[in-house]
JSON list of C-alpha atoms and ligand atoms in Angstrom, two decimals:
[
{"chain": "A", "resi": 63, "resn": "MET", "atom": "CA", "xyz": [84.42, 109.92, 120.26]},
{"chain": "A", "resi": 64, "resn": "LEU", "atom": "CA", "xyz": [87.88, 110.26, 121.71]},
{"chain": "A", "resi": 65, "resn": "GLY", "atom": "CA", "xyz": [88.23, 112.73, 124.54]},
{"chain": "A", "resi": 66, "resn": "ALA", "atom": "CA", "xyz": [90.86, 115.47, 124.37]},
{"chain": "A", "resi": 67, "resn": "ALA", "atom": "CA", "xyz": [93.00, 113.59, 126.88]},
{"chain": "A", "resi": 68, "resn": "ALA", "atom": "CA", "xyz": [93.08, 110.45, 124.73]},
{"chain": "A", "resi": 69, "resn": "MET", "atom": "CA", "xyz": [93.99, 112.45, 121.63]},
{"chain": "A", "resi": 70, "resn": "SER", "atom": "CA", "xyz": [96.88, 114.26, 123.25]},
{"chain": "A", "resi": 71, "resn": "HIS", "atom": "CA", "xyz": [98.14, 110.96, 124.62]},
{"chain": "A", "resi": 72, "resn": "ALA", "atom": "CA", "xyz": [98.21, 109.55, 121.08]},
{"chain": "A", "resi": 73, "resn": "GLN", "atom": "CA", "xyz": [100.22, 112.52, 119.82]},
{"chain": "A", "resi": 74, "resn": "GLN", "atom": "CA", "xyz": [102.81, 111.99, 122.53]},
{"chain": "A", "resi": 75, "resn": "ASP", "atom": "CA", "xyz": [103.21, 108.28, 121.90]},
{"chain": "A", "resi": 76, "resn": "PRO", "atom": "CA", "xyz": [106.95, 108.04, 121.15]},
{"chain": "A", "resi": 77, "resn": "ALA", "atom": "CA", "xyz": [106.47, 105.06, 118.81]},
{"chain": "A", "resi": 78, "resn": "ALA", "atom": "CA", "xyz": [104.24, 107.17, 116.57]},
{"chain": "A", "resi": 79, "resn": "ALA", "atom": "CA", "xyz": [106.81, 109.96, 116.36]},
{"chain": "A", "resi": 80, "resn": "THR", "atom": "CA", "xyz": [109.70, 107.85, 115.08]},
{"chain": "A", "resi": 81, "resn": "ALA", "atom": "CA", "xyz": [110.24, 106.94, 111.46]},
{"chain": "A", "resi": 82, "resn": "PRO", "atom": "CA", "xyz": [109.67, 103.31, 110.48]},
{"chain": "A", "resi": 83, "resn": "ARG", "atom": "CA", "xyz": [112.65, 100.99, 110.30]},
{"chain": "A", "resi": 84, "resn": "THR", "atom": "CA", "xyz": [113.36, 100.89, 106.57]},
{"chain": "A", "resi": 85, "resn": "ILE", "atom": "CA", "xyz": [114.92, 97.78, 105.12]},
{"chain": "A", "resi": 86, "resn": "GLU", "atom": "CA", "xyz": [115.88, 97.38, 101.48]},
{"chain": "A", "resi": 87, "resn": "VAL", "atom": "CA", "xyz": [115.32, 93.90, 100.10]},
{"chain": "A", "resi": 88, "resn": "VAL", "atom": "CA", "xyz": [116.38, 92.49, 96.74]},
{"chain": "A", "resi": 89, "resn": "ALA", "atom": "CA", "xyz": [114.34, 89.63, 95.29]},
{"chain": "A", "resi": 90, "resn": "LYS", "atom": "CA", "xyz": [116.10, 87.48, 92.71]},
{"chain": "A", "resi": 91, "resn": "ARG", "atom": "CA", "xyz": [116.05, 83.91, 91.44]},
{"chain": "A", "resi": 92, "resn": "PHE", "atom": "CA", "xyz": [115.78, 82.27, 93.94]},
{"chain": "A", "resi": 93, "resn": "ALA", "atom": "CA", "xyz": [116.46, 84.19, 97.13]},
{"chain": "A", "resi": 94, "resn": "PHE", "atom": "CA", "xyz": [115.77, 87.31, 99.09]},
{"chain": "A", "resi": 95, "resn": "GLU", "atom": "CA", "xyz": [118.67, 89.49, 100.18]},
{"chain": "A", "resi": 96, "resn": "PRO", "atom": "CA", "xyz": [119.05, 89.82, 103.04]},
{"chain": "A", "resi": 97, "resn": "ALA", "atom": "CA", "xyz": [117.65, 86.34, 103.65]},
{"chain": "A", "resi": 98, "resn": "ARG", "atom": "CA", "xyz": [117.14, 87.11, 107.32]},
{"chain": "A", "resi": 99, "resn": "ILE", "atom": "CA", "xyz": [115.58, 90.34, 108.58]},
{"chain": "A", "resi": 100, "resn": "GLU", "atom": "CA", "xyz": [115.61, 91.10, 112.26]},
{"chain": "A", "resi": 101, "resn": "VAL", "atom": "CA", "xyz": [113.35, 93.71, 113.88]},
{"chain": "A", "resi": 102, "resn": "THR", "atom": "CA", "xyz": [112.01, 94.39, 117.35]},
{"chain": "A", "resi": 103, "resn": "GLU", "atom": "CA", "xyz": [108.51, 93.58, 118.55]},
{"chain": "A", "resi": 104, "resn": "GLY", "atom": "CA", "xyz": [106.21, 96.57, 118.13]},
{"chain": "A", "resi": 105, "resn": "GLU", "atom": "CA", "xyz": [108.47, 98.26, 115.60]},
{"chain": "A", "resi": 106, "resn": "ARG", "atom": "CA", "xyz": [107.02, 99.86, 112.49]},
{"chain": "A", "resi": 107, "resn": "VAL", "atom": "CA", "xyz": [108.73, 98.29, 109.51]},
{"chain": "A", "resi": 108, "resn": "ARG", "atom": "CA", "xyz": [108.99, 99.53, 105.93]},
{"chain": "A", "resi": 109, "resn": "LEU", "atom": "CA", "xyz": [110.27, 97.07, 103.36]},
{"chain": "A", "resi": 110, "resn": "VAL", "atom": "CA", "xyz": [111.47, 98.53, 100.07]},
{"chain": "A", "resi": 111, "resn": "VAL", "atom": "CA", "xyz": [111.66, 95.57, 97.73]},
{"chain": "A", "resi": 112, "resn": "LYS", "atom": "CA", "xyz": [113.09, 95.41, 94.22]},
{"chain": "A", "resi": 113, "resn": "SER", "atom": "CA", "xyz": [113.65, 92.62, 91.78]},
{"chain": "A", "resi": 114, "resn": "ALA", "atom": "CA", "xyz": [117.08, 92.01, 90.30]},
{"chain": "A", "resi": 115, "resn": "ASP", "atom": "CA", "xyz": [115.59, 89.96, 87.47]},
{"chain": "A", "resi": 116, "resn": "GLY", "atom": "CA", "xyz": [112.01, 88.92, 86.68]},
{"chain": "A", "resi": 117, "resn": "VAL", "atom": "CA", "xyz": [108.71, 89.13, 88.53]},
{"chain": "A", "resi": 118, "resn": "HIS", "atom": "CA", "xyz": [108.62, 87.93, 92.13]},
{"chain": "A", "resi": 119, "resn": "GLY", "atom": "CA", "xyz": [106.28, 88.36, 95.07]},
{"chain": "A", "resi": 120, "resn": "ILE", "atom": "CA", "xyz": [106.87, 88.93, 98.74]},
{"chain": "A", "resi": 121, "resn": "GLU", "atom": "CA", "xyz": [104.54, 87.45, 101.32]},
{"chain": "A", "resi": 122, "resn": "ILE", "atom": "CA", "xyz": [104.62, 87.38, 105.12]},
{"chain": "A", "resi": 123, "resn": "LYS", "atom": "CA", "xyz": [101.35, 85.73, 106.10]},
{"chain": "A", "resi": 124, "resn": "LYS", "atom": "CA", "xyz": [101.47, 86.68, 109.77]},
{"chain": "A", "resi": 125, "resn": "PHE", "atom": "CA", "xyz": [101.40, 90.41, 108.96]},
{"chain": "A", "resi": 126, "resn": "LYS", "atom": "CA", "xyz": [99.14, 90.15, 105.90]},
{"chain": "A", "resi": 127, "resn": "VAL", "atom": "CA", "xyz": [101.94, 91.28, 103.61]},
{"chain": "A", "resi": 128, "resn": "ASN", "atom": "CA", "xyz": [101.61, 90.15, 99.99]},
{"chain": "A", "resi": 129, "resn": "LYS", "atom": "CA", "xyz": [102.88, 92.25, 97.10]},
{"chain": "A", "resi": 130, "resn": "LYS", "atom": "CA", "xyz": [103.99, 91.63, 93.58]},
{"chain": "A", "resi": 131, "resn": "VAL", "atom": "CA", "xyz": [107.53, 92.79, 92.83]},
{"chain": "A", "resi": 132, "resn": "PRO", "atom": "CA", "xyz": [107.73, 93.80, 89.17]},
{"chain": "A", "resi": 133, "resn": "ARG", "atom": "CA", "xyz": [110.58, 93.11, 86.81]},
{"chain": "A", "resi": 134, "resn": "GLY", "atom": "CA", "xyz": [112.79, 96.03, 85.95]},
{"chain": "A", "resi": 135, "resn": "GLY", "atom": "CA", "xyz": [113.80, 97.03, 89.46]},
{"chain": "A", "resi": 136, "resn": "ASP", "atom": "CA", "xyz": [111.01, 99.45, 90.38]},
{"chain": "A", "resi": 137, "resn": "PRO", "atom": "CA", "xyz": [110.75, 99.28, 94.17]},
{"chain": "A", "resi": 138, "resn": "VAL", "atom": "CA", "xyz": [107.56, 98.40, 96.01]},
{"chain": "A", "resi": 139, "resn": "THR", "atom": "CA", "xyz": [107.05, 99.74, 99.52]},
{"chain": "A", "resi": 140, "resn": "ILE", "atom": "CA", "xyz": [105.35, 97.71, 102.23]},
{"chain": "A", "resi": 141, "resn": "ASP", "atom": "CA", "xyz": [104.53, 99.04, 105.68]},
{"chain": "A", "resi": 142, "resn": "PHE", "atom": "CA", "xyz": [103.48, 96.93, 108.62]},
{"chain": "A", "resi": 143, "resn": "VAL", "atom": "CA", "xyz": [103.89, 96.73, 112.37]},
{"chain": "A", "resi": 144, "resn": "ALA", "atom": "CA", "xyz": [105.86, 93.78, 113.73]},
{"chain": "A", "resi": 145, "resn": "SER", "atom": "CA", "xyz": [103.25, 93.29, 116.41]},
{"chain": "A", "resi": 146, "resn": "ALA", "atom": "CA", "xyz": [104.20, 89.82, 117.64]},
{"chain": "A", "resi": 147, "resn": "ALA", "atom": "CA", "xyz": [107.54, 88.25, 118.47]},
{"chain": "A", "resi": 148, "resn": "GLY", "atom": "CA", "xyz": [108.50, 85.12, 116.56]},
{"chain": "A", "resi": 149, "resn": "GLU", "atom": "CA", "xyz": [110.04, 83.80, 113.38]},
{"chain": "A", "resi": 150, "resn": "TYR", "atom": "CA", "xyz": [107.98, 84.15, 110.23]},
{"chain": "A", "resi": 151, "resn": "PRO", "atom": "CA", "xyz": [108.80, 82.85, 106.77]},
{"chain": "A", "resi": 152, "resn": "ILE", "atom": "CA", "xyz": [109.11, 85.32, 103.93]},
{"chain": "A", "resi": 153, "resn": "LEU", "atom": "CA", "xyz": [107.77, 83.67, 100.79]},
{"chain": "A", "resi": 154, "resn": "CYS", "atom": "CA", "xyz": [107.78, 84.42, 97.10]},
{"chain": "A", "resi": 155, "resn": "SER", "atom": "CA", "xyz": [104.13, 84.67, 96.06]},
{"chain": "A", "resi": 156, "resn": "GLU", "atom": "CA", "xyz": [104.57, 84.81, 92.27]},
{"chain": "A", "resi": 157, "resn": "TYR", "atom": "CA", "xyz": [105.72, 81.82, 90.26]},
{"chain": "A", "resi": 158, "resn": "CYS", "atom": "CA", "xyz": [109.21, 82.69, 89.03]},
{"chain": "A", "resi": 159, "resn": "GLY", "atom": "CA", "xyz": [110.74, 79.45, 87.79]},
{"chain": "A", "resi": 160, "resn": "ASP", "atom": "CA", "xyz": [112.10, 76.11, 88.93]},
{"chain": "A", "resi": 161, "resn": "GLY", "atom": "CA", "xyz": [113.42, 77.44, 92.24]},
{"chain": "A", "resi": 162, "resn": "HIS", "atom": "CA", "xyz": [110.24, 79.32, 93.18]},
{"chain": "A", "resi": 163, "resn": "GLU", "atom": "CA", "xyz": [109.31, 76.95, 96.02]},
{"chain": "A", "resi": 164, "resn": "ASP", "atom": "CA", "xyz": [112.77, 77.38, 97.55]},
{"chain": "A", "resi": 165, "resn": "MET", "atom": "CA", "xyz": [112.74, 81.17, 97.44]},
{"chain": "A", "resi": 166, "resn": "LYS", "atom": "CA", "xyz": [112.37, 81.90, 101.12]},
{"chain": "A", "resi": 167, "resn": "GLY", "atom": "CA", "xyz": [113.59, 84.32, 103.72]},
{"chain": "A", "resi": 168, "resn": "MET", "atom": "CA", "xyz": [112.97, 84.74, 107.43]},
{"chain": "A", "resi": 169, "resn": "LEU", "atom": "CA", "xyz": [111.60, 87.63, 109.42]},
{"chain": "A", "resi": 170, "resn": "VAL", "atom": "CA", "xyz": [112.76, 87.46, 113.03]},
{"chain": "A", "resi": 171, "resn": "VAL", "atom": "CA", "xyz": [110.80, 89.64, 115.43]},
{"chain": "A", "resi": 172, "resn": "VAL", "atom": "CA", "xyz": [112.71, 89.86, 118.70]},
{"chain": "A", "resi": 173, "resn": "ALA", "atom": "CA", "xyz": [110.67, 90.27, 121.88]},
{"chain": "A", "resi": 174, "resn": "LYS", "atom": "CA", "xyz": [111.05, 93.62, 123.61]},
{"chain": "B", "resi": 145, "resn": "LIG", "atom": "CU1", "xyz": [110.46, 84.38, 93.20]},
{"chain": "B", "resi": 145, "resn": "LIG", "atom": "CU2", "xyz": [108.66, 82.89, 92.96]}
]
Protein backbone atom coordinates (compact mmCIF):
# COMPACT_ATOMS: atom_id res chain seq x y z
CA MET A 1 0.00 0.00 0.00
CA LEU A 2 1.18 3.49 -0.79
CA GLY A 3 1.30 5.87 2.13
CA ALA A 4 -0.47 9.23 1.94
CA ALA A 5 2.86 10.98 1.47
CA ALA A 6 3.74 8.87 -1.58
CA MET A 7 0.33 9.48 -3.14
CA SER A 8 0.47 13.24 -2.76
CA HIS A 9 3.97 13.23 -4.20
CA ALA A 10 2.65 11.43 -7.30
CA GLN A 11 -0.10 14.02 -7.76
CA GLN A 12 2.44 16.83 -7.66
CA ASP A 13 4.79 15.25 -10.16
CA PRO A 14 4.96 17.95 -12.86
CA ALA A 15 5.52 15.39 -15.64
CA ALA A 16 2.18 13.76 -14.83
CA ALA A 17 0.34 17.09 -15.00
CA THR A 18 1.41 18.06 -18.51
CA ALA A 19 -0.26 16.85 -21.66
CA PRO A 20 1.67 14.40 -23.82
CA ARG A 21 3.65 15.72 -26.76
CA THR A 22 1.33 14.98 -29.67
CA ILE A 23 2.85 14.35 -33.07
CA GLU A 24 0.84 13.71 -36.22
CA VAL A 25 2.40 11.20 -38.57
CA VAL A 26 1.33 10.28 -42.09
CA ALA A 27 2.19 6.80 -43.36
CA LYS A 28 2.28 6.38 -47.12
CA ARG A 29 4.04 4.28 -49.74
CA PHE A 30 6.88 4.15 -48.75
CA ALA A 31 7.69 6.67 -46.04
CA PHE A 32 6.62 8.20 -42.79
CA GLU A 33 6.13 11.95 -42.59
CA PRO A 34 7.85 13.38 -40.74
CA ALA A 35 10.62 10.85 -41.30
CA ARG A 36 12.43 12.04 -38.20
CA ILE A 37 10.70 12.66 -34.88
CA GLU A 38 12.60 14.29 -32.07
CA VAL A 39 11.47 14.17 -28.43
CA THR A 40 13.10 14.57 -25.04
CA GLU A 41 14.03 11.72 -22.71
CA GLY A 42 11.26 11.06 -20.21
CA GLU A 43 8.63 12.84 -22.29
CA ARG A 44 5.19 11.32 -22.75
CA VAL A 45 4.58 10.99 -26.47
CA ARG A 46 1.32 10.55 -28.36
CA LEU A 47 1.58 9.60 -32.01
CA VAL A 48 -1.52 10.14 -34.12
CA VAL A 49 -0.89 8.14 -37.26
CA LYS A 50 -2.92 8.06 -40.47
CA SER A 51 -2.43 6.41 -43.80
CA ALA A 52 -2.52 8.45 -46.99
CA ASP A 53 -3.10 5.31 -49.07
CA GLY A 54 -3.34 1.63 -48.13
CA VAL A 55 -2.70 -0.36 -44.97
CA HIS A 56 0.58 0.25 -43.14
CA GLY A 57 1.90 -0.47 -39.67
CA ILE A 58 4.01 1.51 -37.28
CA GLU A 59 6.51 -0.20 -35.02
CA ILE A 60 9.10 1.12 -32.58
CA LYS A 61 10.54 -1.98 -30.95
CA LYS A 62 12.30 -0.20 -28.11
CA PHE A 63 9.02 1.17 -26.72
CA LYS A 64 6.87 -1.85 -27.64
CA VAL A 65 4.89 0.19 -30.14
CA ASN A 66 3.25 -1.83 -32.92
CA LYS A 67 -0.04 -0.80 -34.48
CA LYS A 68 -1.78 -1.37 -37.75
CA VAL A 69 -2.67 1.81 -39.62
CA PRO A 70 -5.82 1.20 -41.65
CA ARG A 71 -6.51 2.42 -45.15
CA GLY A 72 -8.94 5.29 -45.47
CA GLY A 73 -7.20 7.76 -43.20
CA ASP A 74 -8.73 6.88 -39.83
CA PRO A 75 -6.11 7.88 -37.26
CA VAL A 76 -4.65 5.49 -34.71
CA THR A 77 -3.37 6.88 -31.43
CA ILE A 78 -0.29 5.47 -29.71
CA ASP A 79 0.92 6.58 -26.29
CA PHE A 80 4.30 5.75 -24.83
CA VAL A 81 6.99 7.27 -22.67
CA ALA A 82 10.32 8.01 -24.34
CA SER A 83 12.12 6.54 -21.36
CA ALA A 84 15.61 6.15 -22.82
CA ALA A 85 17.76 8.46 -24.92
CA GLY A 86 18.91 7.17 -28.28
CA GLU A 87 17.96 6.74 -31.91
CA TYR A 88 15.33 4.15 -32.68
CA PRO A 89 14.08 3.04 -36.08
CA ILE A 90 10.42 3.47 -36.90
CA LEU A 91 9.36 0.54 -39.07
CA CYS A 92 6.35 -0.36 -41.14
CA SER A 93 4.99 -3.60 -39.68
CA GLU A 94 2.42 -4.46 -42.37
CA TYR A 95 3.42 -5.57 -45.84
CA CYS A 96 2.43 -2.72 -48.16
CA GLY A 97 4.18 -3.37 -51.45
CA ASP A 98 7.57 -3.39 -53.13
CA GLY A 99 8.98 -0.58 -51.00
CA HIS A 100 7.80 -2.01 -47.67
CA GLU A 101 11.31 -2.89 -46.46
CA ASP A 102 12.47 0.67 -47.15
CA MET A 103 9.62 2.34 -45.30
CA LYS A 104 11.49 3.62 -42.29
CA GLY A 105 11.61 6.62 -40.02
CA MET A 106 13.70 7.55 -37.01
CA LEU A 107 12.72 8.43 -33.47
CA VAL A 108 15.41 10.53 -31.81
CA VAL A 109 15.15 10.74 -28.03
CA VAL A 110 17.42 13.52 -26.82
CA ALA A 111 18.97 13.12 -23.37
CA LYS A 112 17.71 15.55 -20.75
CU1 LIG B 1 4.13 0.49 -45.23
CU2 LIG B 1 4.82 -1.75 -45.14
